[in-house]
mmCIF file of C-alpha atoms and ligand atoms in Angstrom:
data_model
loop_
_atom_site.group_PDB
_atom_site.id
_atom_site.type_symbol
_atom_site.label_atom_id
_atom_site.label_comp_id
_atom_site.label_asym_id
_atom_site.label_seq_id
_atom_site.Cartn_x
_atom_site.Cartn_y
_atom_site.Cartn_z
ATOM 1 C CA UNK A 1 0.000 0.000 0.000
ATOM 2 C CA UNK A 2 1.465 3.782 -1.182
ATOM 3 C CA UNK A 3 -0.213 6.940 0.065
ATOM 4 C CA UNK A 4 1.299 9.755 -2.214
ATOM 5 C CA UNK A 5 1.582 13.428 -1.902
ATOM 6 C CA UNK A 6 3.469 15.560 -3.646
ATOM 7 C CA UNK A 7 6.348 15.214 -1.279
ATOM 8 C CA UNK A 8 5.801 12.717 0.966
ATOM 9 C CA UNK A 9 5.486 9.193 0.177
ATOM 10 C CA UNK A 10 4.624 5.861 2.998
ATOM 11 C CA UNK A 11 5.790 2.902 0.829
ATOM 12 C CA UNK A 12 5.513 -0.909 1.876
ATOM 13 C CA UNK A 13 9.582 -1.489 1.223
ATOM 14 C CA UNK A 14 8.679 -5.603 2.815
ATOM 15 C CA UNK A 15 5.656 -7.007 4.347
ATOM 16 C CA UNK A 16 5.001 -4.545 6.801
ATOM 17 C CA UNK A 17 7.503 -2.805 6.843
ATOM 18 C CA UNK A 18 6.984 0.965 5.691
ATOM 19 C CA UNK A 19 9.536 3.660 4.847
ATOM 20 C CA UNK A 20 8.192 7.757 4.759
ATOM 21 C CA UNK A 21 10.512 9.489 2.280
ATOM 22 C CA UNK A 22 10.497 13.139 2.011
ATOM 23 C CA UNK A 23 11.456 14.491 -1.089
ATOM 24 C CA UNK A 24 14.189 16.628 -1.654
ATOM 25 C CA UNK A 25 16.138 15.305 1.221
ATOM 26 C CA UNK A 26 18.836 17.743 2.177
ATOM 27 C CA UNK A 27 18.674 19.698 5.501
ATOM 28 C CA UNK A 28 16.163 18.945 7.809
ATOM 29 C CA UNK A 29 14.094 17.397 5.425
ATOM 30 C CA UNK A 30 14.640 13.513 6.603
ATOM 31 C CA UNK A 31 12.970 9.914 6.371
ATOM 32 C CA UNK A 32 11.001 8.070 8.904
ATOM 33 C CA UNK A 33 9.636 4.215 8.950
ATOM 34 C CA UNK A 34 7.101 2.024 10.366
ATOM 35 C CA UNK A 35 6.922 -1.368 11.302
ATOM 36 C CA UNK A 36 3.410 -2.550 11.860
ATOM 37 C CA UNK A 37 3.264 -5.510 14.646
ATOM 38 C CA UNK A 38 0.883 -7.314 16.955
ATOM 39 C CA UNK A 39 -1.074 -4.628 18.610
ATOM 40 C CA UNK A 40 0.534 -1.025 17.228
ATOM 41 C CA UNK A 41 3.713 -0.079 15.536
ATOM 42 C CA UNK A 42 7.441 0.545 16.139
ATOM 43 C CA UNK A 43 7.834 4.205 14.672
ATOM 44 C CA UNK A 44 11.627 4.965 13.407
ATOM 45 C CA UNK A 45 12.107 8.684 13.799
ATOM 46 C CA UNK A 46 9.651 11.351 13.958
ATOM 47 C CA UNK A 47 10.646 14.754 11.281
ATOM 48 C CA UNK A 48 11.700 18.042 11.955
ATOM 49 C CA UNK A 49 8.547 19.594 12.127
ATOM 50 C CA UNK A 50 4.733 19.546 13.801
ATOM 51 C CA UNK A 51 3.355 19.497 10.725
ATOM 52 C CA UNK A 52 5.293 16.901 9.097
ATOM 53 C CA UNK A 53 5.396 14.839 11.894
ATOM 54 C CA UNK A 54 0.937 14.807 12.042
ATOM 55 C CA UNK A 55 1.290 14.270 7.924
ATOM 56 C CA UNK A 56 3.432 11.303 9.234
ATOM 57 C CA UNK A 57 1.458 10.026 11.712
ATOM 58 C CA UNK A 58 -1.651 10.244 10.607
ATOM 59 C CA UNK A 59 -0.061 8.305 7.061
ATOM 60 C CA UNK A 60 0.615 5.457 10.220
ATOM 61 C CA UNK A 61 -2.749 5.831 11.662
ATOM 62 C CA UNK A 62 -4.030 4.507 8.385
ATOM 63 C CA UNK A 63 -2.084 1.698 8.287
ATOM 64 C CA UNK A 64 -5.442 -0.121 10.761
ATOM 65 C CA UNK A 65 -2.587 -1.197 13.339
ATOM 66 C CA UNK A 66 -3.227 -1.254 17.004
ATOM 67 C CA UNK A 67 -2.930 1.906 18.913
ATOM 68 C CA UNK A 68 0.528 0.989 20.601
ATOM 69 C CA UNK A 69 3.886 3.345 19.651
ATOM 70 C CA UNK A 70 7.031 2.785 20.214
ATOM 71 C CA UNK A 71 8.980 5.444 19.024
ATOM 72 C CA UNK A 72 13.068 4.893 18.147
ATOM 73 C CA UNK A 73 14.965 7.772 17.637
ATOM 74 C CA UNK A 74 18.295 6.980 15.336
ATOM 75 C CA UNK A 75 19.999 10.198 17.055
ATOM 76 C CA UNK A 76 19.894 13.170 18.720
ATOM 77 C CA UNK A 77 19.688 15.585 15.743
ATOM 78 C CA UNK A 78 15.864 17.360 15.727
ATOM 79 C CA UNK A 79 15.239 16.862 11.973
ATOM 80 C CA UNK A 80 14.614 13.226 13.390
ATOM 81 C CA UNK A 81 12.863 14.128 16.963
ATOM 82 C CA UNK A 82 11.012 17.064 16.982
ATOM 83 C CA UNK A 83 8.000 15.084 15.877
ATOM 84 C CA UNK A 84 7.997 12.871 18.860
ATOM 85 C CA UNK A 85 4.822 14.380 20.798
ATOM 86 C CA UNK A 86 2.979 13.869 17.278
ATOM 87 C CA UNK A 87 3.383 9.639 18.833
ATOM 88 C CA UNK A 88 1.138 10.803 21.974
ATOM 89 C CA UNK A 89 2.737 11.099 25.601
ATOM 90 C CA UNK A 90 2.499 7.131 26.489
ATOM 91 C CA UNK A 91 4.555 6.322 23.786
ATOM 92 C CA UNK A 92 8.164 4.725 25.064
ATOM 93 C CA UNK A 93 11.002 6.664 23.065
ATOM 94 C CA UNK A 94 14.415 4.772 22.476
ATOM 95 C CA UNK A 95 17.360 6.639 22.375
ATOM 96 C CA UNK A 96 21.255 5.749 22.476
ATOM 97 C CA UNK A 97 22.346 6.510 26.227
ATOM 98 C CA UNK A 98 25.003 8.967 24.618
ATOM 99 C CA UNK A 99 21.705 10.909 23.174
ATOM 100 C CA UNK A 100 20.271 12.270 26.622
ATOM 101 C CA UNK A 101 23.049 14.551 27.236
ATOM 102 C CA UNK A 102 23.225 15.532 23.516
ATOM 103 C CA UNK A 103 19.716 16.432 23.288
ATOM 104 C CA UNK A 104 19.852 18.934 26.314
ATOM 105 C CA UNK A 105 23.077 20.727 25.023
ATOM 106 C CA UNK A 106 21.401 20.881 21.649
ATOM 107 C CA UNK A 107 18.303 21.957 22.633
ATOM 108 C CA UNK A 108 16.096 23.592 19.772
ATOM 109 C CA UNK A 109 18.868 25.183 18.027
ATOM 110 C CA UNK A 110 17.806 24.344 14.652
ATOM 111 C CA UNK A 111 15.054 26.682 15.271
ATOM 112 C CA UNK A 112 16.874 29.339 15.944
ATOM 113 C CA UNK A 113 19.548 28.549 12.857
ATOM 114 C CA UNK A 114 16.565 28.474 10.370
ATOM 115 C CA UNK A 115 14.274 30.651 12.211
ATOM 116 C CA UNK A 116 12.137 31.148 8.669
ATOM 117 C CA UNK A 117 10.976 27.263 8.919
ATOM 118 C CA UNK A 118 7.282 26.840 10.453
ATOM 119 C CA UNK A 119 8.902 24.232 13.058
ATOM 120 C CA UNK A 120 4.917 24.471 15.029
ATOM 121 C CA UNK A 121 5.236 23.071 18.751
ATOM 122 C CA UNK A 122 8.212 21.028 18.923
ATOM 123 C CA UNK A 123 9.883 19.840 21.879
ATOM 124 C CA UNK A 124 13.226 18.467 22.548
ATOM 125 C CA UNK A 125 13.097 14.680 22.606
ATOM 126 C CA UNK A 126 12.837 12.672 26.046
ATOM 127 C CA UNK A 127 13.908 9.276 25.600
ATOM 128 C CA UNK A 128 12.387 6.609 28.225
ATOM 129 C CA UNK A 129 14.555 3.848 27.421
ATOM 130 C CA UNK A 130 18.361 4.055 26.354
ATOM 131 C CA UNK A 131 21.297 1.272 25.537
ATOM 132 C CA UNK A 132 24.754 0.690 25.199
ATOM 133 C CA UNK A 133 25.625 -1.790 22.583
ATOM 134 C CA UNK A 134 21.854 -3.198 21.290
ATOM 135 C CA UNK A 135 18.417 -3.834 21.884
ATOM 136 C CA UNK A 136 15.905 -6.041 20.236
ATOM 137 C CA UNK A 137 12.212 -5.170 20.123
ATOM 138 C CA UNK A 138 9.537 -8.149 19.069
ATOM 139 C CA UNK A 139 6.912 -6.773 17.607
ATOM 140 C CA UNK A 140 4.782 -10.449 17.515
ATOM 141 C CA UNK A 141 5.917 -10.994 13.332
ATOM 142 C CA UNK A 142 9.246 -9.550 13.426
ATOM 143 C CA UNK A 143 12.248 -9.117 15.244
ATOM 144 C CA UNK A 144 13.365 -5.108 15.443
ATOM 145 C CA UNK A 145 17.317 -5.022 16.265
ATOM 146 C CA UNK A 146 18.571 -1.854 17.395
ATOM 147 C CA UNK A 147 22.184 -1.647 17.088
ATOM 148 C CA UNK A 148 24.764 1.468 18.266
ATOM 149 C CA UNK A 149 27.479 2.233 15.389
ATOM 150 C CA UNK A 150 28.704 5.452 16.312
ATOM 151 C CA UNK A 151 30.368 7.367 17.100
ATOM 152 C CA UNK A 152 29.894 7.920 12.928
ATOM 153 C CA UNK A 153 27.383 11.230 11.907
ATOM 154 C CA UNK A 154 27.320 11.776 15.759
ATOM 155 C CA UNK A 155 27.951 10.449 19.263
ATOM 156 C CA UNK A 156 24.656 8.510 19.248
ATOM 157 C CA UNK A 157 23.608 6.642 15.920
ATOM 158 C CA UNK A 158 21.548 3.775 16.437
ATOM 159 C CA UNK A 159 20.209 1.855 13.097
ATOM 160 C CA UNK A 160 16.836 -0.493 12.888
ATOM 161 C CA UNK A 161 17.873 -3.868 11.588
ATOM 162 C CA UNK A 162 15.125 -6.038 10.162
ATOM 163 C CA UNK A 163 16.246 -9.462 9.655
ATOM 164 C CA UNK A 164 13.515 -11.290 8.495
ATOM 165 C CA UNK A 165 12.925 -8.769 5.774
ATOM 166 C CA UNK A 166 16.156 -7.417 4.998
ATOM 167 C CA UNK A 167 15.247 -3.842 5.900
ATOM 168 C CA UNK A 168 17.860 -1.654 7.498
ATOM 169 C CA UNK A 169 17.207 2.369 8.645
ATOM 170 C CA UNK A 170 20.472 3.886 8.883
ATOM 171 C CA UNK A 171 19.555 6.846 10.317
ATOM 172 C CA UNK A 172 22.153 9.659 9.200
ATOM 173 C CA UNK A 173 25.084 7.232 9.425
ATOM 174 C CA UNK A 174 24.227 6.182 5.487
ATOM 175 C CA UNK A 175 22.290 8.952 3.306
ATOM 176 C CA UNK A 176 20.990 8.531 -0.548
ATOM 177 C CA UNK A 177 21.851 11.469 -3.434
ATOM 178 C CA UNK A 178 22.945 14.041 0.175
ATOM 179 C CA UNK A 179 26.575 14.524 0.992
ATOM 180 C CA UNK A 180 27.293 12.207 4.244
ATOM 181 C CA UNK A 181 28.154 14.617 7.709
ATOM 182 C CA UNK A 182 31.013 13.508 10.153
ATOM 183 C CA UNK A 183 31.138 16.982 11.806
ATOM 184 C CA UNK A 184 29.780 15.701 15.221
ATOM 185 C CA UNK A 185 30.649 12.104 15.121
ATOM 186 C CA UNK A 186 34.171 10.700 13.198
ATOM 187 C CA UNK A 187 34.973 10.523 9.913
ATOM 188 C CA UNK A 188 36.567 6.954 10.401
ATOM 189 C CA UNK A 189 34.067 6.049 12.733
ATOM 190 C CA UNK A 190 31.572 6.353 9.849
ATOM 191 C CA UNK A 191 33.617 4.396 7.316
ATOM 192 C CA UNK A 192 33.894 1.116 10.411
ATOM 193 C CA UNK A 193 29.969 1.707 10.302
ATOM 194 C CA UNK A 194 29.400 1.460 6.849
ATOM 195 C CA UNK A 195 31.278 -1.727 6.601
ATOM 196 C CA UNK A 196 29.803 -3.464 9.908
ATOM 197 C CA UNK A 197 26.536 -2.358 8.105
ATOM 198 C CA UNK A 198 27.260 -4.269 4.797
ATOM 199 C CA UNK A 199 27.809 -6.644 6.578
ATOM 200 C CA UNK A 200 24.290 -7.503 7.342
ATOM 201 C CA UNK A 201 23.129 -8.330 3.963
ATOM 202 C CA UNK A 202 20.889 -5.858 3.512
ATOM 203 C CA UNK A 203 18.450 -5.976 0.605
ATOM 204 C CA UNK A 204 16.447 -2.411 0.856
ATOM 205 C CA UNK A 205 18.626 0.455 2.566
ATOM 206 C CA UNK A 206 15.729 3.404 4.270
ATOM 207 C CA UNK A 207 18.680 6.045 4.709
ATOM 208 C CA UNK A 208 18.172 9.433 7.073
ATOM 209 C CA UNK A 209 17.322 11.250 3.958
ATOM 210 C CA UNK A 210 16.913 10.755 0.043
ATOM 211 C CA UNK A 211 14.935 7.970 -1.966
ATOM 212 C CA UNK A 212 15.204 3.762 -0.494
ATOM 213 C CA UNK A 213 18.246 2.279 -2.231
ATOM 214 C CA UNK A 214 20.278 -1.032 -2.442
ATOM 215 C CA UNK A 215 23.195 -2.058 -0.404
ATOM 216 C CA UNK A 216 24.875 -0.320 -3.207
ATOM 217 C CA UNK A 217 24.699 3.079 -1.489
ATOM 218 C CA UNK A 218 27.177 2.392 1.167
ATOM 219 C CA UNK A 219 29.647 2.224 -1.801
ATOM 220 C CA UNK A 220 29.275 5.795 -2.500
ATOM 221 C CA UNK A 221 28.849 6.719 1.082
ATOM 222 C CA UNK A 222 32.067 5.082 2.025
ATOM 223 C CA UNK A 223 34.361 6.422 -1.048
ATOM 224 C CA UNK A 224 32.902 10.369 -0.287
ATOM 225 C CA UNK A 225 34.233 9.392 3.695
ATOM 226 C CA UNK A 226 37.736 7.595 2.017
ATOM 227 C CA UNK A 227 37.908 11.039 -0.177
ATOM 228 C CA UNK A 228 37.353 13.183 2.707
ATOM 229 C CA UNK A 229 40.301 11.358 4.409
ATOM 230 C CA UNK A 230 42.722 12.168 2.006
ATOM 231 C CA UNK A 231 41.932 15.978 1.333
ATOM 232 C CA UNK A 232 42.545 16.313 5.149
ATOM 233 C CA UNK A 233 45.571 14.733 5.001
ATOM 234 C CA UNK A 234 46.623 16.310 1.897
ATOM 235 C CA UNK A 235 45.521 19.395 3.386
ATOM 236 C CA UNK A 236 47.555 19.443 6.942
ATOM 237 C CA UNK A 237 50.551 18.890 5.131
ATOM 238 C CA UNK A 238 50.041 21.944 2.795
ATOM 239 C CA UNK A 239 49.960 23.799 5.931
ATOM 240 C CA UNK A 240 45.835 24.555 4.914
ATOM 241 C CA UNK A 241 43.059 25.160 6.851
ATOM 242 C CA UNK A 242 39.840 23.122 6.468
ATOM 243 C CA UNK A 243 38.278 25.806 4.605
ATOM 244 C CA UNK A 244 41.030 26.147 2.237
ATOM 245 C CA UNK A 245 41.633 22.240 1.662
ATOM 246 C CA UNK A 246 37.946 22.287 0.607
ATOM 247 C CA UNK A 247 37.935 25.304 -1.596
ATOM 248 C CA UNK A 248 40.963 23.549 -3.690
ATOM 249 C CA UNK A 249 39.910 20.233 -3.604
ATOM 250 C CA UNK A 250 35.705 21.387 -4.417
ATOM 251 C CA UNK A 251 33.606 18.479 -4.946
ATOM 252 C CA UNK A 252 35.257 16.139 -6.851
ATOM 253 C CA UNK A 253 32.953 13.387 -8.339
ATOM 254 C CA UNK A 254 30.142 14.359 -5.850
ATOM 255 C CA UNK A 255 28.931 17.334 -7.073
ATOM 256 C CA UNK A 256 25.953 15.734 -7.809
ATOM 257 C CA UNK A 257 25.336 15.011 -3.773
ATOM 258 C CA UNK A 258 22.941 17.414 -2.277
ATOM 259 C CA UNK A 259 24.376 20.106 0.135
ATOM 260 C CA UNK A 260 27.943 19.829 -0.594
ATOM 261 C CA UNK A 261 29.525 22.386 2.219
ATOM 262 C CA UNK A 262 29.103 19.862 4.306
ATOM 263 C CA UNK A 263 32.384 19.257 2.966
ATOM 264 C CA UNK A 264 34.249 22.086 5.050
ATOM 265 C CA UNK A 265 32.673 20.185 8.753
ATOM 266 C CA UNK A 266 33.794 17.008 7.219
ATOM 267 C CA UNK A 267 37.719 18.200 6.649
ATOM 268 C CA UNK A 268 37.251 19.752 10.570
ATOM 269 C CA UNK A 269 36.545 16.251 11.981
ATOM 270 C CA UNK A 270 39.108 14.333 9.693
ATOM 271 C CA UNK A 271 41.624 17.019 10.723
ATOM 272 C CA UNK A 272 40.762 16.538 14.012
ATOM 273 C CA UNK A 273 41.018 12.774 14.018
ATOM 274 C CA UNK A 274 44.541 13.009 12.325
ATOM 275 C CA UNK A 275 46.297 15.309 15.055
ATOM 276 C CA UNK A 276 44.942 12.423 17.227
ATOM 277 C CA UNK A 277 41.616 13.456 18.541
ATOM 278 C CA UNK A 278 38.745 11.226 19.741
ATOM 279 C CA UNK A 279 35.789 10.523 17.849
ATOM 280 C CA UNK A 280 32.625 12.549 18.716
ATOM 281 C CA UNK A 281 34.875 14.797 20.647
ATOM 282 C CA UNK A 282 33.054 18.142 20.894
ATOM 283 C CA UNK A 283 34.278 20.619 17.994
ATOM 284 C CA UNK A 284 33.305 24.345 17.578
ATOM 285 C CA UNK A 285 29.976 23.407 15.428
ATOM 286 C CA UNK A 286 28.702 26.898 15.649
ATOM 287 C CA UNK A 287 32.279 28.410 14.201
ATOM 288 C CA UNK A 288 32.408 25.507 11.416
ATOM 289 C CA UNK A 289 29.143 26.322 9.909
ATOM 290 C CA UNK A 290 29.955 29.729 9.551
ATOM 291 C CA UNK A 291 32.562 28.432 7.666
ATOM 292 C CA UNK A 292 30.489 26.507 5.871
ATOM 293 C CA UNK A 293 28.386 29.342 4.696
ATOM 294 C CA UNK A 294 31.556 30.857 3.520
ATOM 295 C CA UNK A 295 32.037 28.167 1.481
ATOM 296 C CA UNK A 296 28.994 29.014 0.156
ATOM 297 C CA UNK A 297 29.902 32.081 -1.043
ATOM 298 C CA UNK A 298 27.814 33.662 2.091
ATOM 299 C CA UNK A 299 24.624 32.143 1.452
ATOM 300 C CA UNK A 300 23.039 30.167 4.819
ATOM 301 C CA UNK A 301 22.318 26.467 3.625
ATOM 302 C CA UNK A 302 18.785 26.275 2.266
ATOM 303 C CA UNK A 303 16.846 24.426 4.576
ATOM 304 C CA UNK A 304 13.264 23.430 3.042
ATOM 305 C CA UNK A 305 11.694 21.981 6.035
HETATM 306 ZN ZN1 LIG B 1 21.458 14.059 11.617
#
């Protein structure tokens, strides 16, 4: 079963098993899933927005599954939480334990970064249950494995693994057609994710944002990651800053990735981890995406949520 809009598609990616795509992807404009069960659903990330996240819910609603939700939350970013209240109060919200303390320093600042955006009433996430290494859900049909690969786009990325079906949600760790972002996480954490997530044989690949692809798009995930690792290094031993490692080396053979300054945050992190830093340590985010904008010749990244 499909229920189209213009923008916004639920599609039945395995037997019920349901990604929500939002069309463009790029900033703030991210996935979701479902996965229907015995008496509700297990919801997998909730938009950026009120408005989206009703549009998304109500898409569930008519799904004719019990009235259970289980909400997971794939990090701590609010393009993929804001929505959460659109689940109802008694809904149990899983988060990585690393995401708590990440979701209180971040607070709403998207909001205030793309103040333009009608966010509506959204609310900084509250997880009720948190993990270490994994968790596995049974939802009656189907086993739901929750699995911690980060740090890799942040501190806290959790993906949904669906073995029965074949289905993984990578949250941000893997995107489709949108330029991948270490800036908060690790560069080379991201590439060790990519591979233990080939690794599982998936069939259908539900990334944070852009159209459902193959197991083929963590080959273009991980060479943008492998590329990023060799501008930085290139780059420190020109003596360059981030900013100017990116401005000579440009895209390369990913222009055609949406949002490509997120090239300048990824050199910060891969510079970082090559004078020996840890991964997810905290960098200056607010000071690297003003670089980012310079990148852009001055112009704030669009964000079309
Ligand atoms: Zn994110």
């Amino acid at each position: 079963m499909d229920t189209q809009t213009e923008q916004e598609t639920l599609t039945e990616v395995a037997e019920d098993v349901y990604a929500y795509v939002q069309r463009p992807g790029g900033w703030c404009v991210s996935n979701a899933g479902a996965i229907a069960g015995r008496d509700g659903a297990v919801i997998v990330d909730t938009l950026a927005t009120q408005a989206r996240a009703e549009r998304f819910r109500a898409c569930v609603d008519q799904l004719g599954v019990g009235a259970r939700r289980t909400v997971v939350n794939t990090h701590h970013h609010g393009d993929h939480n804001f929505g959460n209240q659109a689940f109802g109060t008694s809904a149990e919200v899983i988060a990585h334990e690393r995401a708590p303390a990440e979701l209180i320093d971040t607070g709403l600042a998207l909001t205030r970064l793309w103040p333009d955006v009608e966010w509506g009433d959204v609310r900084v996430a509250r997880p009720t249950i948190t993990f270490a290494d994994g968790l596995v859900l049974e939802t009656g049909e189907q086993r739901v494995e929750l699995l911690y690969v980060g740090p890799a786009h942040t501190t806290n990325d959790i993906v949904v693994w669906l073995p029965r079906s074949k289905v993984l949600f990578t949250g941000d760790v893997v995107l489709a057609d949108a330029t991948p972002f270490a800036l908060m996480g690790s560069v080379s954490g991201s590439l060790e994710a990519v591979e233990r997530l080939r690794r599982l044989g998936a069939r259908t690949v539900v990334c944070g944002h852009g159209p459902v692809k193959g197991p083929e798009v963590f080959d273009e995930n991980e060479a943008y990651l492998r590329r990023i690792q060799q501008v930085a290094a290139a780059g420190l031993d020109a003596g360059w800053s981030p900013l100017r490692a990116a401005r000579e080396a440009g895209p390369g053979d990913f222009a055609h990735l949406l949002d490509p300054e997120r090239l300048v945050g990824n050199l910060h992190r891969a510079y970082a981890e090559l004078r020996g830093g840890e991964r997810g340590e905290p960098l200056d985010v607010p000071s690297v995406f003003g670089e980012m904008v310079e990148y852009n010749e001055g112009v704030l990244p669009t964000c079309l949520a």
